[in-house]
XYZ file of C-alpha atoms in Angstrom:
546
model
C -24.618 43.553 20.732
C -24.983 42.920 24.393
C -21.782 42.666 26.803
C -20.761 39.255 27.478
C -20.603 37.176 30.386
C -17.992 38.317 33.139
C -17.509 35.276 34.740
C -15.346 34.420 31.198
C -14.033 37.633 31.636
C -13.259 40.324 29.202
C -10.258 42.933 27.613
C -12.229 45.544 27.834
C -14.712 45.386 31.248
C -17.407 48.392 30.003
C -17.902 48.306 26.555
C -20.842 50.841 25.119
C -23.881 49.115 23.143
C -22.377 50.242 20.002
C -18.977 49.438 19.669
C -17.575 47.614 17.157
C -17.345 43.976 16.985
C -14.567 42.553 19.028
C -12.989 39.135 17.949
C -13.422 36.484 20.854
C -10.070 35.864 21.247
C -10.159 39.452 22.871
C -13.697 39.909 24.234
C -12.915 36.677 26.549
C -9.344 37.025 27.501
C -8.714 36.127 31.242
C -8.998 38.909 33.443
C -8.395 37.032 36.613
C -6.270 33.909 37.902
C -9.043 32.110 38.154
C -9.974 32.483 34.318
C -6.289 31.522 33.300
C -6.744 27.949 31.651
C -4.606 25.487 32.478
C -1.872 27.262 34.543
C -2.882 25.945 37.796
C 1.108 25.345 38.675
C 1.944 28.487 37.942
C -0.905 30.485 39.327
C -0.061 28.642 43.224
C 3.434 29.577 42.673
C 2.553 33.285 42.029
C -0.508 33.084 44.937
C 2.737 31.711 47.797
C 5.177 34.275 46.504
C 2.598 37.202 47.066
C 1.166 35.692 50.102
C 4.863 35.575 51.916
C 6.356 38.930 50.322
C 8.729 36.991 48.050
C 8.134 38.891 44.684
C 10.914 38.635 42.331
C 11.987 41.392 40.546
C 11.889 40.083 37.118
C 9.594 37.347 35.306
C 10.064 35.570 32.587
C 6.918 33.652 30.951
C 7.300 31.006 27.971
C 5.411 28.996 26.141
C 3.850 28.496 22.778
C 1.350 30.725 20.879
C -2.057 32.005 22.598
C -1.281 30.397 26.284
C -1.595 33.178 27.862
C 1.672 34.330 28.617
C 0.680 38.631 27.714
C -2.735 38.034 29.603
C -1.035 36.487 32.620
C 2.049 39.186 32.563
C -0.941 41.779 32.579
C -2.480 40.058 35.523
C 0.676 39.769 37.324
C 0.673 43.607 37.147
C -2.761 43.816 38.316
C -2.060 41.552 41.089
C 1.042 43.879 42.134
C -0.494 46.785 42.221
C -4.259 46.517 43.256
C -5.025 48.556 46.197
C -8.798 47.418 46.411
C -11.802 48.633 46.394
C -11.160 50.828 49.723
C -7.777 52.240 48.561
C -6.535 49.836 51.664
C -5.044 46.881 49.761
C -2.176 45.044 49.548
C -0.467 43.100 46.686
C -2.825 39.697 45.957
C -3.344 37.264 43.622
C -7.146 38.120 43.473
C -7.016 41.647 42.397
C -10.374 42.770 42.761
C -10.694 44.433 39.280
C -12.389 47.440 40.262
C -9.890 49.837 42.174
C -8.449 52.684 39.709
C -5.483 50.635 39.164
C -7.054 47.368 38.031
C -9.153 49.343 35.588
C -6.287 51.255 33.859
C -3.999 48.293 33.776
C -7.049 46.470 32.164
C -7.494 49.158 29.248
C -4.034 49.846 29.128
C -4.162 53.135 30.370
C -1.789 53.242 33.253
C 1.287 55.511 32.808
C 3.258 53.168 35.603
C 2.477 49.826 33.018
C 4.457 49.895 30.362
C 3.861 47.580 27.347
C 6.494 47.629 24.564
C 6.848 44.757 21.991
C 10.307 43.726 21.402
C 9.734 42.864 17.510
C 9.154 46.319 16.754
C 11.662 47.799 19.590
C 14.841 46.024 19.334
C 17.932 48.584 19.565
C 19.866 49.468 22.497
C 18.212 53.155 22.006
C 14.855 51.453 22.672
C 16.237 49.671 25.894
C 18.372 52.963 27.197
C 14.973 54.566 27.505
C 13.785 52.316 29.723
C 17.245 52.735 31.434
C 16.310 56.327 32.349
C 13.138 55.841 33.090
C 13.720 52.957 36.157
C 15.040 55.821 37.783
C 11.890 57.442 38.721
C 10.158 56.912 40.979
C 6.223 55.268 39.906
C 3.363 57.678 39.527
C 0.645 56.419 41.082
C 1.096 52.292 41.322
C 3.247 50.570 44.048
C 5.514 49.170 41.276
C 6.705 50.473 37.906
C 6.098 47.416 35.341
C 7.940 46.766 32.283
C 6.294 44.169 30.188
C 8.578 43.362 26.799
C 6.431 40.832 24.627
C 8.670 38.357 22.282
C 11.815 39.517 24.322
C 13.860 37.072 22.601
C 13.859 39.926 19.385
C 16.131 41.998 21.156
C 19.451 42.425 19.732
C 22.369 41.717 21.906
C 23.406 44.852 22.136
C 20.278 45.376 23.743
C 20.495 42.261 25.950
C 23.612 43.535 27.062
C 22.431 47.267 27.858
C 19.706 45.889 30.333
C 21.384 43.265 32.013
C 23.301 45.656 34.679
C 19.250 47.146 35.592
C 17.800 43.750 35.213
C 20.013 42.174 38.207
C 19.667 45.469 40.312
C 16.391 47.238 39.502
C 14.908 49.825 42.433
C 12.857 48.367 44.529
C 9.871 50.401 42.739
C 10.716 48.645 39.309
C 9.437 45.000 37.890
C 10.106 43.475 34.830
C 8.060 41.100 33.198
C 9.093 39.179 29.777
C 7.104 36.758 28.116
C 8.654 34.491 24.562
C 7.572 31.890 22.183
C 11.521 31.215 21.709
C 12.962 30.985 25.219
C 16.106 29.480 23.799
C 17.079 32.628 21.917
C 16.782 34.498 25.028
C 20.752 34.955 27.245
C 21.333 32.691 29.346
C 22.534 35.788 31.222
C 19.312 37.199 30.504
C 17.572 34.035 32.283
C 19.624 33.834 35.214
C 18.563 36.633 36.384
C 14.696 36.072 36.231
C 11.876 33.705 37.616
C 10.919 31.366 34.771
C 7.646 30.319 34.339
C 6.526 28.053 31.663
C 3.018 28.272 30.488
C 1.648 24.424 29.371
C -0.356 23.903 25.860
C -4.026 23.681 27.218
C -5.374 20.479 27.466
C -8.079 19.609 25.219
C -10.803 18.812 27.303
C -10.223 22.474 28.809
C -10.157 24.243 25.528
C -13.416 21.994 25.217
C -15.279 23.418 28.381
C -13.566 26.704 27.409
C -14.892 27.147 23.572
C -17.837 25.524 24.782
C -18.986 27.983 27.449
C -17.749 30.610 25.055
C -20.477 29.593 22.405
C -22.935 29.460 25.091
C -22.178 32.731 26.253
C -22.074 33.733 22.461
C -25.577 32.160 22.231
C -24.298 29.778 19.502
C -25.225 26.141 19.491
C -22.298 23.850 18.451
C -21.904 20.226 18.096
C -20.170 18.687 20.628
C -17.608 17.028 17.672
C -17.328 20.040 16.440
C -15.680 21.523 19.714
C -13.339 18.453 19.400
C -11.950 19.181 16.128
C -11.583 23.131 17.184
C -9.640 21.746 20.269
C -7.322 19.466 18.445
C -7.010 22.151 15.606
C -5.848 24.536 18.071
C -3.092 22.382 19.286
C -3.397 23.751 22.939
C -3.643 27.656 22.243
C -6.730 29.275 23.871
C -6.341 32.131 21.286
C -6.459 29.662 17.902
C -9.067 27.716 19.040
C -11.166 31.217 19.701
C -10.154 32.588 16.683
C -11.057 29.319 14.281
C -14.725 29.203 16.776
C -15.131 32.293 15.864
C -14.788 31.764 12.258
C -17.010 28.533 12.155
C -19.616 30.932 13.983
C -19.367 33.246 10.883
C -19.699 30.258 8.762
C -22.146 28.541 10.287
C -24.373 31.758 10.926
C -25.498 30.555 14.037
C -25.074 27.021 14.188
C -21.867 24.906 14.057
C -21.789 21.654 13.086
C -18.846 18.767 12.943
C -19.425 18.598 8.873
C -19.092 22.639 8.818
C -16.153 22.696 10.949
C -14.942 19.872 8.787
C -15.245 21.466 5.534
C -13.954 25.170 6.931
C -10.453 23.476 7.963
C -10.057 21.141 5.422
C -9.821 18.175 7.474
C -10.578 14.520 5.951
C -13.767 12.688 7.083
C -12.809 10.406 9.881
C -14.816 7.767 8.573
C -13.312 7.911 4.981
C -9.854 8.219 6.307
C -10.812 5.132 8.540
C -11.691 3.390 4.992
C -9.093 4.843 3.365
C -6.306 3.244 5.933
C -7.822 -0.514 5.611
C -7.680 -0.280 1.736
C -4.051 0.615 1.777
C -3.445 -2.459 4.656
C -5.137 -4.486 2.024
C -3.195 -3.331 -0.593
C -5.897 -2.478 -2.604
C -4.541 -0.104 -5.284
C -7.703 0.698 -7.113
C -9.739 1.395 -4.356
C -7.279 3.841 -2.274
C -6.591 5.831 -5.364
C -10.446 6.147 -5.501
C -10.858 6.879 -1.984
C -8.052 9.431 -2.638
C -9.134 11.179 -5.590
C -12.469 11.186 -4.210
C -11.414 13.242 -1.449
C -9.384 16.085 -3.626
C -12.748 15.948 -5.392
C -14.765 17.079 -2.033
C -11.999 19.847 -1.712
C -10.049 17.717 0.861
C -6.060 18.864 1.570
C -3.836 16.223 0.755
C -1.588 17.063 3.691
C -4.889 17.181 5.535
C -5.475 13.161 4.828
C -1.780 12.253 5.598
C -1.919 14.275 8.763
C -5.314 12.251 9.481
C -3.970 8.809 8.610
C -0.715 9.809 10.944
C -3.580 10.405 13.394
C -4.967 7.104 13.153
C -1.765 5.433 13.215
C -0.387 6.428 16.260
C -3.806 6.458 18.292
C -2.989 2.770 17.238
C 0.453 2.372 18.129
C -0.422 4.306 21.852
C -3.393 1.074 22.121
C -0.858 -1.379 20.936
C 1.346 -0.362 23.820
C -1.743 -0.744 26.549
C -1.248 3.496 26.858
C -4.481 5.306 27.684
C -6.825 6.143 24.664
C -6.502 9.856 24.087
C -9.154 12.068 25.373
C -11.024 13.162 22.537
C -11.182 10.205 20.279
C -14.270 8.900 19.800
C -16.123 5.430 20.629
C -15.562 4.664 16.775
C -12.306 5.839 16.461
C -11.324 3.675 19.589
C -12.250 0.376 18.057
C -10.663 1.039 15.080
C -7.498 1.969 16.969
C -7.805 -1.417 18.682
C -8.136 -3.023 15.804
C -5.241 -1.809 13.943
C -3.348 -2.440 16.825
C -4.316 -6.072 16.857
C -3.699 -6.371 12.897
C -0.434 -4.574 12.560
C 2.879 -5.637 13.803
C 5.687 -3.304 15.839
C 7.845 -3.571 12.608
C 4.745 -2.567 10.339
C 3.372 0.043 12.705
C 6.768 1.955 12.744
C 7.682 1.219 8.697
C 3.905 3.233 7.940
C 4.578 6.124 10.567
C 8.359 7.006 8.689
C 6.882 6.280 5.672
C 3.797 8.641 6.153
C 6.293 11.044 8.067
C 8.327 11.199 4.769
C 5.492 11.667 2.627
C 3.705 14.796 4.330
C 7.453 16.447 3.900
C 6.863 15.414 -0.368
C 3.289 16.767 -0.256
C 4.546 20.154 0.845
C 6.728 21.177 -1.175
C 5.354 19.434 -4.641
C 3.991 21.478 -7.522
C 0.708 19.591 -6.872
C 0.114 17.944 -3.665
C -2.333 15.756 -4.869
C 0.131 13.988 -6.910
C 2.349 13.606 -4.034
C -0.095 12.166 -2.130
C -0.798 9.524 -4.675
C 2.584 8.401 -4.809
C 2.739 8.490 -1.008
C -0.166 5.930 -0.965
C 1.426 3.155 -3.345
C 4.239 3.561 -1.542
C 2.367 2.505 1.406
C 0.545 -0.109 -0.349
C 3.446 -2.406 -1.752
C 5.252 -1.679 1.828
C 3.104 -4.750 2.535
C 6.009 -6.473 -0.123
C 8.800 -5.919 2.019
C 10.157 -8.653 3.883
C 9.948 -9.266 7.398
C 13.305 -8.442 9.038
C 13.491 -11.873 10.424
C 13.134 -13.343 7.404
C 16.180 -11.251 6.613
C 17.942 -12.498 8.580
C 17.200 -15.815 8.021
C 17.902 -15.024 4.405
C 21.079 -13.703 4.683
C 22.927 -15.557 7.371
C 21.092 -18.596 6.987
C 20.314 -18.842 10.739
C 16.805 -18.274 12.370
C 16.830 -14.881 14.200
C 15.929 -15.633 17.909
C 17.502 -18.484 18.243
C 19.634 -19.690 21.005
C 23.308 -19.834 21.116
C 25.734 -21.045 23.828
C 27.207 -17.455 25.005
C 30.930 -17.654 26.348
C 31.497 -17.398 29.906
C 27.767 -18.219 30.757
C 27.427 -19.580 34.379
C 26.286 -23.179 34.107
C 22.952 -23.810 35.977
C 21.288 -27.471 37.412
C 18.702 -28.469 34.481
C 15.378 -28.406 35.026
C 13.293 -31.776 34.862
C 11.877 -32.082 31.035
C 8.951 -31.248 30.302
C 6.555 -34.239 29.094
C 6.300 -34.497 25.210
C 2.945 -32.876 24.747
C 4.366 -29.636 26.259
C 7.534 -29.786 24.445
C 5.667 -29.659 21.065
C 3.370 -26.758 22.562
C 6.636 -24.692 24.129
C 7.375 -21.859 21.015
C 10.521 -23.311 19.384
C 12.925 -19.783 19.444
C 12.604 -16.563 21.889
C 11.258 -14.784 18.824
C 8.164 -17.070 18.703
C 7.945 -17.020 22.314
C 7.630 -13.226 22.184
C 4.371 -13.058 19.583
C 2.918 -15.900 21.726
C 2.777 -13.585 24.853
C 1.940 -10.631 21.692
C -0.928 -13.124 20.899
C -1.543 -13.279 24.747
C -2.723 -9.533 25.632
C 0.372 -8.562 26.940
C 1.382 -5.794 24.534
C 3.872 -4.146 26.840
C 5.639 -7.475 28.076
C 5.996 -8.123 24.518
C 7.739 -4.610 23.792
C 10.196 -5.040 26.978
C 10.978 -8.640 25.742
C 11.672 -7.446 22.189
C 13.404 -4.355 22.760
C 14.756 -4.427 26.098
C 16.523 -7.589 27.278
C 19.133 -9.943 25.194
C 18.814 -13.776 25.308
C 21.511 -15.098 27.515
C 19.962 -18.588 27.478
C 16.293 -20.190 25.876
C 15.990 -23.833 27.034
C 11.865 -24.350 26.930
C 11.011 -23.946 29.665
C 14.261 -22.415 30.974
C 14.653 -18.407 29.779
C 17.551 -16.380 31.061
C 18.076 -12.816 29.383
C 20.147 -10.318 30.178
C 17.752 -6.543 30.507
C 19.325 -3.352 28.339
C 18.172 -1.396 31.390
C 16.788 -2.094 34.892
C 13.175 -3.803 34.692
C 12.452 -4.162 38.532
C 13.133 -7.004 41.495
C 9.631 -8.991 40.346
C 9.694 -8.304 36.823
C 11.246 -12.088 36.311
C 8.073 -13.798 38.455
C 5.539 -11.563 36.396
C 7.477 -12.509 33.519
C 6.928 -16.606 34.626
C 3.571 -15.644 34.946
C 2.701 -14.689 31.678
C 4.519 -17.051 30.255
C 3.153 -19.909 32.201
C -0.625 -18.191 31.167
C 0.152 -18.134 27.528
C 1.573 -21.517 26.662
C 0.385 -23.624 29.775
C 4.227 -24.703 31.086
C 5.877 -24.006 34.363
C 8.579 -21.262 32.996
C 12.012 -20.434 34.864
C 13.118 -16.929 34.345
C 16.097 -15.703 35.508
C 17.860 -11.980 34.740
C 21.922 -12.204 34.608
C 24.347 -9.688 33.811
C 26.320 -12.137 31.551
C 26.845 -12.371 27.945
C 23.963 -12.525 25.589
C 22.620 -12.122 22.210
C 21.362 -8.709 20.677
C 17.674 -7.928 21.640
C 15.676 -8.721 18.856
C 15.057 -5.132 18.122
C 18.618 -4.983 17.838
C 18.907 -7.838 15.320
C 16.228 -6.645 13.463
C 18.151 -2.895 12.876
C 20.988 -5.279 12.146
C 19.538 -7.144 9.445
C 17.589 -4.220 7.904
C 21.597 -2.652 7.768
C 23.082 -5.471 6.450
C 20.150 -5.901 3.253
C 20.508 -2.325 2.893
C 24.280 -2.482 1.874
C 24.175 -5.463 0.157
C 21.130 -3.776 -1.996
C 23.793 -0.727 -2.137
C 26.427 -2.909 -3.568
C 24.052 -4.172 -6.239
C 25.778 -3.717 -9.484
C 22.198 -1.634 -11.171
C 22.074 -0.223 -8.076
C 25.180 1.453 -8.019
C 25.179 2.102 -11.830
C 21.616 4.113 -10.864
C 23.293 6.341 -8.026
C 26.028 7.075 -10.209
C 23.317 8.414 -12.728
C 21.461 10.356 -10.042
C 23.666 10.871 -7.228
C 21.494 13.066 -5.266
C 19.350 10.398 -5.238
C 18.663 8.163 -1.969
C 16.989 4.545 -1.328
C 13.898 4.631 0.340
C 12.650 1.398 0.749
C 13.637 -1.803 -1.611
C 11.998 -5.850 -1.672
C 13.516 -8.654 -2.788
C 12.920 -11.275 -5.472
C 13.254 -14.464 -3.891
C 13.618 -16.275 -7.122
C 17.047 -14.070 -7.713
């Protein structure tokens, strides 16, 4: 096999024709800044620190799996101790990779770079050795360097026995740390070293990434099939490589989306995308079809609820006017728009626990598939519960949203009335007022009038509310706008710190509470629990005719 591309950079920078195969995750590991992905904060922090002499003495990188944090604690070494190609240089943060000490760092070679992994080395004998050893003066670098992957396995003991060297190590000594678990780690341990925290890659960059890695690999792969790598590898350079270099194996030269697909298990987008509309039609005999369908292609249940939890929030984030994520498709766009435009706030978040709940059941049942089943009728006669206004309506006998005449409310001059044909127009309650602005476009006015402000007063057109947290100076003249855009009337909207009903997210919670103890009261209800009473209520419906 030929030696790869150096601009991707390698673990290993001469490798003879016949050595064995080396998994990408290795062959392309950074072996500069510049080849770091996504660490751009970091990296200029590093590049001022070594440009002005202010090293620290001890680093400490976190972050989660394959982000780099070993590859950039090896660079930081490099970048301490290059002397370039002359034997002249001075500590940068573009080590030039060839000098004697770039080379040995990079094959892990050098006698003054010491690598010691703290899973397998966690005793205070392990830690006094390095003790000793600070003592001495380096070999042949500038700077001794200590690099202790997972640090956070050391026992306290061990914590303990390095603290006194890790405030006050010789001038010749560096310590570099790098943890998946930076909460486990002292915080007398952290106080004493410069924290860096790696990000999750973005996935457009893991795209470029994988994508000039197959190139350089000389592998052609489908653009989708980079995507669903990307997302698979949930920021982590090193998963993504490792599952691209398992779909290479697979697809023996070629990778497509379908291989990819079938190699992780993953649902077809386009049958979860049918899958989700026959459960929001209730549908029972086609989404158990759907489903079983899919086991029968060899597709993981907790695969498809993971999918449709996919689909449901790329909804909920277009519902609330957020920016479409950056690797959905043009199809899986529209079809977040239009489950945003078809589902309500109350639906959107009933599905999401409901799913939520359900990939927990499909993990730890005997057979998932069965789980999954259950999971989907559960979904489907969701549709049967009623709508917590209607609760309330129900139970207190008084429409939810509607106005009351709160004590101590400052009296204000009437406006004139408005003329008969916009009275009947004006919505009749705030509530209706809110899903007319809903109905209007204005997805995230509708949130901040539902969740965030109470009614202090709702004379059409007349609306005074009191905000659950600060909204801005103009947010009441936008707020006129809107309202004068969606149902054609002058609106006055004023914001006063005076008393005022819940919000209606508020009343909603309230309602849902107040059904769920009366249900909990319910003489069979109570005679079940005292049959089963590890047993919970998850979701309940009402006969109206009771």
């Amino acid at each position: 096999m030929t030696d790869e591309s150096p601009a991707l950079g390698l673990d290993l920078p001469e490798v003879a024709a016949a050595s064995p195969y080396r998994v990408l995750a290795r062959k392309y590991r950074p072996q500069s800044f510049d080849q770091l992905i996504g660490q751009d904060a970091m990296v200029r922090t590093l590049a001022n620190a070594i440009d002005r002499g202010r090293i620290a003495h001890a680093f400490l990188l976190t972050g989660v799996r394959g982000v780099g944090k070993t590859s950039t604690a090896r660079l930081i070494a490099k970048a301490l101790n290059c002397i370039g190609p002359d034997g002249q240089g001075q500590p940068t943060i573009d080590p030039c990779g060839v000098c004697e000490n770039c080379r040995a760092i990079a094959e892990g070679r050098h006698i003054d770079v010491v690598e010691m992994d703290a899973a397998s080395h966690t005793g205070v004998d392990d830690i006094r050795e390095i003790i000793d050893a600070v003592r001495y003066a380096s070999v042949s670098a500038r700077y001794k360097i200590y690099i202790i992957d997972e640090v956070h396995m050391l026992s306290k003991n061990a914590f303990n026995a390095l603290l006194k060297t890790l405030e006050e190590p010789p001038e010749h000594v560096k310590f570099l740390f790098a943890t998946t678990e930076v909460n486990k780690v002292p915080v007398t341990v952290l106080s004493r070293t410069q924290r860096f925290d790696l990000r999750r890659i973005p996935p457009e960059k893991l795209v470029a990434h994988f994508d000039a890695v197959a190139k350089a690999e000389g592998v052609d792969v489908d653009p989708d099939a980079l995507a669903m790598i990307a997302r698979a590898a949930e920021g982590s350079a090193r998963d993504g490589l490792s599952i691209l270099d398992q779909a290479i194996a697979h697809g023996a030269g070629t990778v497509t989306a379908d291989q990819v697909r079938d190699m992780l298990g993953l649902a077809d987008r386009g049958r979860i995308r049918d899958l989700l509309e026959l459960i929001l039609q209730g549908d029972v005999p086609g989404a158990l079809s759907s489903l079983d369908e899919a086991h029968d292609l060899g597709m993981d249940p907790a695969s498809i609820l993971r999918e449709l939890m996919e689909a449901l929030h790329s909804a909920t984030r277009a519902k609330a006017g957020a920016q479409a994520e950056a690797l959905l498709s043009a199809e899986q766009r529209d079809f977040a728009d239009k489950l945003a435009d078809a589902l309500s706030w109350g639906k959107i978040h009933r599905l999401w626990q409901m799913l939520l709940k359900g990939l927990g059941d499909v993990t730890i049942a005997p057979d998932p598939q069965e789980a999954a089943t259950m999971v989907v009728l559960r979904l489907i006669h969701s549709a049967d519960l009623p709508d917590p206004a209607s609760l309330i309506e129900r139970i207190t006998g008084t429409k939810a949203g509607a106005p009351t005449a709160p004590s101590g409310a400052a009296a204000a001059k009437p406006d004139p009335a408005p003329s008969a044909a916009a009275a009947t127009a004006l919505p009749a309650d705030f509530r209706a007022l809110v899903e007319r602005v809903e109905e209007h476009g204005k997805h995230q006015l509708a949130v901040q009038l539902h969740d965030q402000v109470g009614v202090v007063r709702y004379a059409p057109p007349e609306l005074v509310v009191k905000p659950r947290r600060p909204l801005g100076a103009d947010w009441p003249r936008d707020v006129a706008a809107v309202l004068k855009e969606a149902t054609g009337a002058a609106w006055t909207v004023t914001v006063a710190d005076e008393a005022a009903e819940p919000s209606l997210l508020e009343q909603e919670k309230m309602a849902e509470e107040q059904v769920r103890a009366s249900v909990l009261q319910d003489t069979a209800v109570r005679s079940a629990f005292d049959a089963f009473p590890d047993a919970e209520l998850e979701s309940f419906s009402l006969n109206k005719g009771a």
